[in-house]
Amino acid sequence: MRTFIIRRVIYGLAVVWLVSFIVFGLSRAAGDPRDLYIDEYTTTESWEAMGREMGLDKPLIVQYTLWFGNALTGDFGRSMYHRTSARAVIGERIRPTLELTLGGLFFAVITGFPLGVLSAVRRGSVWDYIGRTFALYGQALPAFWLGVMLILIFSVQLKWLPTSQRGDWTHFILPGITLGWGASAAFVRLVRSSMLEVLDSEFVVLARAKGVATRWIVWKHAFRNALIAPMTFAGVLLAAYLTGTVVTETVFAWPGLGRLAVQSVFNNDFPIMTGVVMIFAGFFVIANFIVDLLYSWADPRIRLE
Amino acid sequence: MKQLQSSWKFVRVYPVVPLILIGLLVFAAVFAELITTNNGEGGDLFYRNFPPSWYENGSTYYILGADPLGRDVFARVIFGARISLMVATIVLSLGGLIGTLIGLIAGYKGGQIDELLMRFVDLTFAIPFILVALVVVIVLGQSMSVIVLLLIIFSWGAFARQIRGESLALKGRDYVSIARISGASTPYILWKHIFPGVVNTLFVIGSLRVGSLILTESVLSYLGVGVPPPTPAWGAMVSDGRDYIATAWWVTFFPGLAIFLTVMAFNFLGDWLRDYLDPRLRQLRE
């Protein structure tokens, strides 16, 4: 178990390092970082001074080390566009993104798991049909389009829900559905297939033979064991979620990290962009690590790996 | 009645509907110029957000209406098929080629080379792709070749990982050992004895990846970092109509529907091919 954890930590650090390397390499490939700060008052002296201040007179490897060291402490430089430190801008966007992510996850779990279980337990029924259809079509639906269509139906036509921005709980409904939709479809598919497998296994047959109530068998015996397969999928899901927050936040003008990342592309705002990418990479690695731990806890066979 | 039953059975057993959809799509992509006289790139501002033909004030010239720049939505959806398919074809052939080569070598050679290559594949899976793509696009600028390159980097890993497994299994077969003992060179063995055994897998992964590839491409163009305008890309078209959703729903609806149907058709076909060619790969999509 200890070597397993150590290996995963090293691996996670390798991912962060690789991302930082790509980001730094690209940001230097884009040209002299001072170009962003140039204005009509820039003189040769101030240009040189700025270079010394930013460490541009040092070799690239030293510059990278300095940059990476600062990045680890959350210092990504100053955003010219926002006229403040990148850290401040990024800091206030983290919470909205986390809230949105939880909203999406909430939707995916409350729809995906029950539908998956129902679909497996009542095999061949209407529920099974609905579940399978949803699982099949759900993943082919582009989230950005779904979001706009939801706005069209529920905000523009029916006027039930707000079109965009953050606010009270009604603002979470449409973005939550948009973000959670794909995950929900995936959950239905995974939970259904692993429930079917578990329901066929010997211990369930034995429990049935003993006369245990069906509800008890489904939730206590089968469901718990059927959770393992969706958990392996959680890592993939997280990657999809990152893309999802970028897209969903753009559709709903949600003031989070994903939208900030897209805006910074159009503003040529490197400090923000690199900061957001590093933070996302960090979240991603930590979340993957937690998933791995949960997974080996749920299925002890994994630890042998 | 019997005939009807047997044709229904045929539809259930073979992927008829997805194949028809894909057929239409390929037809639209290849013969776009013949289907519509307008290439969807030039707009007439007089017709901005013009409604589809079934509206009272619509016109048969703009069957599916016009977008905020007065461009024909129908023509753009048709030409968009060309872009999506072109990107998917190039990326899958190159990504498939690189992935297959690396997978074959890793599986056959084994040892440290294998370990190194597979850890590298793991890393490419762990990188937040869309975000890295955003950074790359700021640096290199928006162009078709940048998008294709990014998508190749994003897609070769799946091929490499699966083909490596197959190649590892085939390596232990008697006919491969005999070929090796009789002095066949490694490239010869890979090409003549291992590669034919992984072709099915290659097709299955390829067809399962098309859908997610088209979806990813459309996400990039929705975010404004995909194929540069005015070339019609479905994702960008959805984004063009976002601000006019209350007055001109057709601008976003049709390109999105095109993405949905295309991705679904390819996913269906991929599932079917997998079950038909190689049921062992069942876990691939789950």
XYZ file of C-alpha atoms in Angstrom:
591
model
C 0.000 0.000 0.000
C 2.796 2.397 0.846
C 4.678 1.831 -2.392
C 1.377 2.225 -4.195
C 0.840 5.642 -2.629
C 4.421 6.710 -3.226
C 4.185 5.652 -6.862
C 0.983 7.588 -7.355
C 2.465 10.702 -5.739
C 5.547 10.549 -7.966
C 3.323 10.031 -10.948
C 1.129 13.001 -10.006
C 4.196 15.214 -9.616
C 5.395 14.054 -13.035
C 2.115 15.174 -14.578
C 2.297 18.591 -12.930
C 5.900 18.935 -13.990
C 5.141 17.959 -17.574
C 2.246 20.414 -17.781
C 4.419 23.173 -16.331
C 7.124 22.371 -18.844
C 4.719 22.536 -21.768
C 3.165 25.752 -20.502
C 6.486 27.439 -19.842
C 7.948 26.279 -23.136
C 4.947 27.567 -25.032
C 4.868 30.871 -23.216
C 8.526 31.480 -24.100
C 7.965 30.286 -27.660
C 5.298 32.971 -27.973
C 7.996 35.643 -27.891
C 9.637 37.933 -25.377
C 7.373 38.149 -22.326
C 8.211 41.876 -22.077
C 6.331 42.509 -25.332
C 3.092 42.464 -23.380
C 4.226 45.303 -21.140
C 5.605 47.610 -23.788
C 4.077 51.077 -24.185
C 5.080 54.530 -25.466
C 7.073 55.276 -22.307
C 9.302 52.225 -22.616
C 12.955 53.154 -23.081
C 15.901 50.892 -23.735
C 16.946 51.282 -20.078
C 13.556 50.401 -18.660
C 13.359 47.512 -21.114
C 16.692 46.163 -19.849
C 15.662 46.770 -16.255
C 12.431 44.907 -16.789
C 14.397 42.037 -18.288
C 16.637 41.891 -15.204
C 13.648 42.082 -12.905
C 11.937 39.233 -14.708
C 15.153 37.257 -14.831
C 15.328 37.227 -18.604
C 19.110 37.786 -18.576
C 19.566 34.357 -16.993
C 19.702 31.051 -18.897
C 16.361 29.493 -19.824
C 16.712 26.645 -17.363
C 17.186 29.111 -14.496
C 14.214 31.123 -15.720
C 12.139 27.962 -15.763
C 13.175 27.042 -12.240
C 12.313 30.523 -10.983
C 8.992 30.497 -12.759
C 8.108 27.020 -11.519
C 9.103 27.940 -7.972
C 6.861 30.996 -8.071
C 4.072 28.988 -9.634
C 4.195 26.497 -6.773
C 3.598 29.320 -4.314
C 0.708 30.574 -6.425
C 2.542 33.502 -7.989
C 1.977 33.522 -11.731
C 2.935 37.109 -12.425
C 0.936 40.234 -13.151
C -1.962 40.309 -15.538
C -1.734 43.310 -17.838
C -5.354 42.979 -18.841
C -6.768 42.923 -15.311
C -4.064 45.270 -13.982
C -3.531 43.204 -10.859
C -1.745 40.006 -9.877
C -2.865 36.858 -11.665
C -3.232 35.218 -8.291
C -5.930 37.653 -7.192
C -7.905 37.248 -10.401
C -7.656 33.469 -10.319
C -8.386 33.309 -6.596
C -11.843 34.783 -6.852
C -12.794 32.426 -9.676
C -12.062 29.172 -7.880
C -15.164 29.127 -5.729
C -17.726 29.562 -8.539
C -16.067 26.736 -10.468
C -16.112 24.402 -7.479
C -19.769 25.228 -6.858
C -20.647 24.539 -10.463
C -18.704 21.279 -10.436
C -20.558 20.125 -7.326
C -23.859 21.124 -8.925
C -23.045 19.069 -12.021
C -21.910 16.118 -9.965
C -25.068 16.318 -7.860
C -27.220 16.180 -10.969
C -25.217 13.304 -12.456
C -25.400 11.261 -9.257
C -29.095 11.797 -8.468
C -30.121 10.928 -12.021
C -27.457 8.483 -13.174
C -27.271 6.099 -10.229
C -31.011 5.507 -9.636
C -31.700 5.164 -13.345
C -28.818 2.736 -13.725
C -30.019 0.620 -10.797
C -33.660 0.693 -11.912
C -32.676 -0.189 -15.418
C -30.767 -3.249 -14.198
C -33.246 -4.397 -11.551
C -36.278 -4.053 -13.782
C -34.586 -5.399 -16.846
C -36.688 -5.114 -20.010
C -39.139 -2.649 -18.453
C -39.888 0.891 -19.524
C -37.234 2.120 -17.066
C -34.647 -0.099 -18.679
C -35.613 1.246 -22.071
C -35.381 4.854 -20.881
C -32.064 4.179 -19.150
C -30.481 2.503 -22.145
C -31.686 5.137 -24.571
C -30.420 7.914 -22.322
C -27.040 6.220 -21.899
C -26.699 5.796 -25.642
C -27.759 9.265 -26.756
C -26.524 11.215 -23.775
C -22.855 10.901 -24.574
C -23.295 11.953 -28.184
C -24.926 15.239 -27.240
C -22.525 18.189 -27.390
C -22.735 19.934 -23.995
C -22.452 23.441 -25.447
C -25.419 22.795 -27.699
C -27.454 21.208 -24.929
C -26.801 24.287 -22.794
C -27.996 26.698 -25.461
C -31.074 24.563 -26.169
C -31.927 24.449 -22.454
C -31.678 28.235 -22.373
C -33.949 28.421 -25.411
C -36.596 26.189 -23.849
C -36.522 27.054 -20.147
C -35.337 30.650 -20.156
C -36.467 32.164 -23.431
C -39.698 30.279 -24.159
C -41.003 29.235 -20.740
C -39.211 32.007 -18.782
C -38.832 29.670 -15.790
C -35.104 29.955 -15.207
C -32.408 32.599 -15.619
C -30.360 32.502 -18.839
C -26.925 33.020 -17.328
C -24.679 34.382 -14.566
C -24.348 33.323 -10.971
C -27.037 33.988 -8.378
C -29.532 32.092 -6.219
C -30.164 28.349 -6.543
C -32.201 28.704 -9.753
C -28.993 29.781 -11.498
C -27.501 26.369 -10.821
C -30.160 24.282 -12.531
C -29.367 24.729 -16.214
C -25.545 24.850 -15.873
C -25.702 21.847 -13.529
C -27.677 19.813 -16.050
C -25.399 20.871 -18.892
C -22.277 19.912 -16.986
C -23.662 16.727 -15.451
C -25.458 15.364 -18.493
C -22.585 13.421 -20.034
C -21.494 12.034 -16.664
C -25.052 11.019 -15.867
C -25.329 9.066 -19.128
C -22.016 7.400 -18.387
C -23.172 6.514 -14.852
C -26.350 4.912 -16.176
C -24.335 2.793 -18.556
C -21.752 1.733 -15.983
C -24.065 1.215 -13.034
C -26.480 -0.786 -15.168
C -23.851 -3.150 -16.531
C -22.113 -3.709 -13.215
C -25.434 -4.127 -11.369
C -26.457 -6.786 -13.877
C -23.203 -8.587 -13.288
C -23.472 -8.442 -9.501
C -27.151 -9.460 -9.484
C -26.137 -12.630 -11.288
C -23.413 -13.529 -8.806
C -23.605 -16.355 -6.295
C -23.882 -14.334 -3.126
C -26.916 -12.523 -4.454
C -28.519 -15.817 -5.467
C -27.759 -17.125 -1.988
C -29.272 -14.052 -0.348
C -32.368 -14.516 -2.452
C -32.541 -18.186 -1.476
C -32.284 -17.224 2.187
C -35.325 -15.053 1.646
C -33.704 -11.639 2.066
C -36.007 -8.832 0.906
C -35.401 -7.680 -2.642
C -34.904 -4.067 -1.630
C -32.252 -5.110 0.874
C -30.485 -7.263 -1.739
C -30.492 -4.495 -4.297
C -29.136 -1.733 -2.084
C -27.108 -3.604 0.506
C -25.633 -6.493 -1.431
C -25.623 -5.537 -5.069
C -25.359 -1.765 -5.240
C -22.304 -1.491 -3.017
C -20.390 -3.972 -5.110
C -21.630 -2.473 -8.329
C -20.080 0.869 -7.346
C -16.556 -0.293 -8.107
C -16.829 -0.105 -11.887
C -18.141 3.476 -11.957
C -15.272 4.418 -9.653
C -12.643 3.261 -12.111
C -14.323 5.551 -14.510
C -14.096 8.527 -12.197
C -10.629 9.457 -13.477
C -11.856 9.680 -17.036
C -14.882 11.536 -15.801
C -12.714 14.163 -14.142
C -10.985 14.899 -17.416
C -14.370 15.266 -19.054
C -15.416 17.539 -16.210
C -12.534 19.907 -16.790
C -13.531 20.298 -20.408
C -17.096 20.489 -19.203
C -16.524 23.435 -16.873
C -14.731 25.366 -19.609
C -17.641 24.798 -21.988
C -20.466 25.212 -19.472
C -19.015 28.387 -18.012
C -18.654 29.839 -21.497
C -22.264 29.011 -22.389
C -23.720 30.419 -19.172
C -21.301 33.337 -18.673
C -20.363 31.753 -15.331
C -17.601 33.725 -13.602
C -15.299 30.741 -13.012
C -11.870 29.437 -13.969
C -12.959 27.835 -17.232
C -14.367 31.022 -18.672
C -11.356 32.937 -17.369
C -9.106 30.541 -19.295
C -10.996 31.138 -22.534
C -11.061 34.906 -22.014
C -7.357 35.006 -21.302
C -6.723 33.334 -24.664
C -8.446 36.192 -26.433
C -6.756 38.806 -24.247
C -3.341 37.233 -24.817
C -3.082 37.194 -21.051
C -0.281 34.727 -20.377
C 0.053 34.978 -16.589
C -3.652 34.165 -16.172
C -3.632 31.429 -18.754
C -0.615 29.623 -17.332
C -1.982 30.036 -13.816
C -5.343 28.526 -14.689
C -3.778 25.622 -16.540
C -1.459 24.872 -13.620
C -4.330 25.032 -11.137
C -6.461 22.740 -13.243
C -3.566 20.321 -13.603
C -3.124 20.396 -9.834
C -6.823 19.734 -9.161
C -6.755 17.006 -11.698
C -3.802 15.224 -10.154
C -5.165 15.513 -6.612
C -8.591 14.280 -7.648
C -7.072 11.362 -9.532
C -5.025 10.485 -6.481
C -8.122 10.457 -4.267
C -9.913 8.296 -6.825
C -7.031 5.822 -6.801
C -7.109 5.623 -3.013
C -10.877 5.153 -2.913
C -10.612 2.557 -5.571
C -8.035 0.454 -3.800
C -10.078 0.813 -0.625
C -13.215 -0.454 -2.374
C -11.491 -3.286 -4.170
C -8.537 -4.661 -2.187
C -7.359 -6.694 -5.178
C -6.073 -3.486 -6.767
C -3.455 -3.017 -4.041
C -1.509 -5.987 -5.301
C -0.763 -4.116 -8.486
C -45.990 -9.284 -43.019
C -43.236 -11.837 -42.905
C -41.156 -9.664 -45.161
C -41.716 -6.730 -42.881
C -40.604 -8.784 -39.911
C -37.447 -9.932 -41.609
C -36.569 -6.416 -42.716
C -37.086 -5.207 -39.128
C -34.763 -7.967 -37.997
C -32.225 -6.799 -40.554
C -32.412 -3.263 -39.182
C -31.927 -4.591 -35.665
C -28.977 -6.798 -36.513
C -27.101 -4.508 -38.889
C -26.345 -0.835 -38.268
C -28.594 0.340 -41.107
C -29.623 3.713 -39.713
C -26.104 4.813 -38.693
C -24.774 3.699 -42.072
C -27.429 5.721 -43.894
C -26.590 8.761 -41.756
C -22.874 8.351 -42.330
C -23.505 7.786 -46.031
C -25.454 11.038 -46.238
C -22.719 12.811 -44.329
C -19.965 11.567 -46.627
C -22.097 12.437 -49.640
C -22.662 15.955 -48.283
C -18.967 16.379 -47.568
C -17.819 15.212 -50.989
C -20.476 16.829 -53.147
C -21.109 19.957 -51.088
C -20.741 22.180 -54.158
C -23.426 20.259 -56.017
C -25.908 20.287 -53.137
C -25.774 24.012 -52.599
C -24.654 26.745 -54.948
C -23.650 28.942 -52.042
C -20.443 28.075 -50.170
C -21.716 29.531 -46.910
C -18.764 31.886 -46.468
C -20.091 35.080 -48.019
C -22.978 36.719 -46.208
C -25.566 39.308 -47.123
C -26.280 41.509 -44.112
C -29.688 42.325 -45.527
C -30.624 38.716 -44.699
C -29.144 38.602 -41.187
C -30.946 36.065 -38.959
C -33.364 35.428 -41.810
C -35.903 32.730 -40.820
C -36.111 29.236 -42.388
C -38.299 28.620 -45.428
C -41.330 27.284 -43.513
C -41.766 30.603 -41.726
C -44.263 32.986 -43.287
C -41.578 35.519 -44.120
C -38.970 32.865 -44.982
C -37.607 32.183 -48.429
C -36.825 28.967 -50.288
C -33.374 30.363 -50.959
C -32.447 30.100 -47.281
C -33.965 26.695 -46.490
C -32.729 26.643 -42.906
C -32.521 30.405 -42.539
C -29.475 32.656 -42.309
C -27.028 33.435 -39.489
C -26.215 36.818 -37.884
C -23.928 37.655 -40.811
C -26.578 36.707 -43.349
C -24.878 33.463 -44.351
C -26.911 30.459 -45.472
C -27.238 28.046 -42.517
C -28.008 25.059 -44.747
C -24.909 25.638 -46.881
C -22.784 26.056 -43.768
C -24.085 22.832 -42.235
C -23.309 20.970 -45.485
C -19.820 22.450 -45.797
C -19.304 21.902 -42.076
C -19.651 18.161 -42.708
C -16.630 18.412 -44.965
C -14.525 20.066 -42.266
C -15.558 17.593 -39.556
C -14.937 14.562 -41.713
C -11.688 15.902 -43.079
C -10.314 16.597 -39.612
C -11.501 13.202 -38.344
C -9.986 11.358 -41.303
C -6.586 13.027 -41.141
C -6.340 12.756 -37.361
C -7.416 9.131 -37.226
C -5.090 8.031 -40.004
C -2.057 9.799 -38.581
C -2.917 9.177 -34.926
C -3.727 5.562 -35.751
C -0.452 5.151 -37.613
C 1.660 6.605 -34.797
C -0.279 4.761 -32.118
C -0.056 1.453 -33.972
C 3.666 1.766 -34.561
C 4.374 2.631 -30.957
C 1.975 -0.006 -29.661
C 3.503 -2.713 -31.854
C 7.032 -1.843 -30.832
C 6.201 -1.508 -27.124
C 4.355 -4.811 -27.027
C 6.884 -6.720 -29.078
C 10.063 -5.353 -27.558
C 8.796 -5.309 -24.001
C 11.129 -4.430 -21.140
C 12.217 -0.878 -20.507
C 11.152 0.466 -23.897
C 7.652 -0.801 -23.203
C 7.595 0.661 -19.693
C 8.837 4.016 -20.914
C 6.407 4.265 -23.819
C 3.409 3.208 -21.746
C 4.163 5.644 -18.934
C 4.368 8.308 -21.610
C 0.934 7.264 -22.872
C -0.391 7.488 -19.300
C 0.958 11.017 -19.069
C -0.740 12.112 -22.268
C -4.012 10.840 -20.795
C -3.477 12.765 -17.591
C -2.982 16.155 -19.206
C -5.999 18.476 -19.261
C -6.219 18.498 -23.028
C -8.598 21.371 -23.759
C -6.606 23.763 -21.573
C -3.291 22.855 -23.119
C -4.961 23.264 -26.510
C -6.002 26.795 -25.526
C -2.405 27.713 -24.662
C -1.056 26.173 -27.852
C -3.540 28.132 -29.911
C -2.549 31.464 -28.344
C 1.081 30.731 -29.145
C 0.898 29.173 -32.574
C -2.214 30.979 -33.736
C -5.446 29.558 -34.988
C -5.125 27.288 -37.977
C -6.339 24.020 -39.353
C -2.929 22.373 -39.036
C -2.603 23.338 -35.359
C -5.983 21.770 -34.592
C -5.114 18.615 -36.495
C -1.772 18.359 -34.718
C -3.378 18.810 -31.303
C -6.009 16.211 -31.997
C -3.376 13.750 -33.161
C -1.485 14.220 -29.905
C -4.762 13.670 -28.099
C -5.732 10.509 -29.971
C -2.693 8.343 -30.602
C -2.466 7.104 -27.015
C -5.670 5.058 -27.153
C -4.339 3.185 -30.170
C -0.926 2.631 -28.643
C -2.295 1.260 -25.387
C -4.683 -1.245 -26.932
C -2.400 -2.382 -29.744
C 0.439 -2.874 -27.314
C -1.710 -5.380 -25.425
C -2.572 -7.265 -28.581
C 0.993 -7.245 -29.786
C 2.155 -8.583 -26.429
C -0.291 -11.474 -26.707
C 0.650 -12.296 -30.295
C 4.349 -12.191 -29.540
C 4.093 -15.453 -27.589
C 2.457 -17.369 -30.438
C 4.387 -20.244 -31.996
C 4.403 -18.844 -35.493
C 6.061 -15.689 -34.282
C 8.704 -17.616 -32.353
C 9.383 -19.787 -35.405
C 9.744 -16.720 -37.601
C 12.206 -15.281 -35.109
C 14.225 -18.471 -34.879
C 14.418 -18.715 -38.658
C 16.073 -15.328 -38.666
C 13.323 -12.945 -39.730
C 14.093 -9.326 -38.903
C 12.018 -7.442 -36.330
C 10.387 -5.074 -38.853
C 9.487 -8.068 -41.007
C 7.896 -9.942 -38.082
C 6.010 -6.856 -36.959
C 4.676 -6.210 -40.417
C 3.983 -9.766 -41.595
C 3.051 -11.596 -38.414
C 1.953 -9.164 -35.737
C 0.284 -6.367 -37.665
C -2.306 -8.583 -39.428
C -3.419 -9.767 -36.000
C -4.158 -6.260 -34.737
C -5.945 -4.880 -37.804
C -9.394 -5.625 -36.396
C -8.571 -3.870 -33.153
C -7.280 -0.931 -35.136
C -10.589 -0.597 -36.980
C -12.622 -0.979 -33.828
C -10.700 1.680 -31.908
C -10.739 3.947 -34.936
C -14.492 3.762 -35.298
C -15.053 4.177 -31.558
C -12.853 7.276 -31.535
C -14.468 9.106 -34.456
C -17.368 10.317 -32.334
C -15.305 11.718 -29.500
C -12.897 13.254 -31.985
C -15.646 15.125 -33.827
C -17.049 16.201 -30.471
C -13.664 17.489 -29.294
C -13.090 19.348 -32.533
C -16.504 20.968 -32.186
C -15.757 21.990 -28.587
C -12.555 23.691 -29.730
C -14.321 25.531 -32.507
C -17.172 26.446 -30.150
C -14.630 28.043 -27.821
C -13.255 29.980 -30.769
C -9.918 28.211 -31.038
C -10.812 25.654 -33.705
C -10.706 25.847 -37.471
C -10.437 29.602 -38.171
C -13.396 31.531 -39.620
C -14.970 32.016 -42.097
C -14.620 28.275 -42.782
C -17.859 26.746 -41.534
C -17.247 24.461 -38.540
C -20.279 23.163 -36.676
C -19.045 24.107 -33.224
C -18.308 27.680 -34.270
C -21.761 27.937 -35.839
C -23.417 27.015 -32.550
C -21.405 29.753 -30.869
C -22.349 32.297 -33.599
C -25.990 31.868 -32.690
C -25.608 31.853 -28.904
C -26.399 35.546 -28.471
C -29.352 35.433 -30.859
C -30.990 32.389 -29.335
C -34.132 34.326 -28.407
C -34.730 35.602 -31.925
C -32.967 33.161 -34.267
C -32.899 29.650 -32.795
C -32.136 28.052 -36.178
C -28.607 29.412 -36.210
C -27.621 27.223 -33.250
C -30.111 24.393 -33.585
C -29.125 22.883 -36.947
C -25.339 22.690 -36.603
C -25.753 21.224 -33.100
C -28.185 18.645 -34.420
C -25.661 17.776 -37.133
C -22.957 17.167 -34.492
C -25.329 15.086 -32.369
C -26.494 12.863 -35.248
C -22.974 12.408 -36.588
C -21.458 11.482 -33.248
C -24.335 9.144 -32.486
C -24.097 7.412 -35.853
C -20.373 6.830 -35.429
C -20.796 5.609 -31.850
C -23.449 3.119 -32.967
C -21.314 1.916 -35.827
C -18.308 1.622 -33.525
C -20.240 -0.439 -30.981
C -21.527 -2.690 -33.708
C -18.105 -3.155 -35.310
C -16.627 -3.989 -31.919
C -19.256 -6.637 -31.204
C -18.907 -8.007 -34.699
C -15.132 -8.012 -35.115
C -13.875 -8.319 -31.601
C -16.253 -8.877 -28.678
C -13.299 -9.058 -26.301
C -12.944 -5.291 -26.589
C -16.302 -4.795 -24.917
C -14.834 -2.870 -22.028
C -13.352 -0.253 -24.352
C -16.208 2.178 -24.201
C -17.111 1.580 -20.609
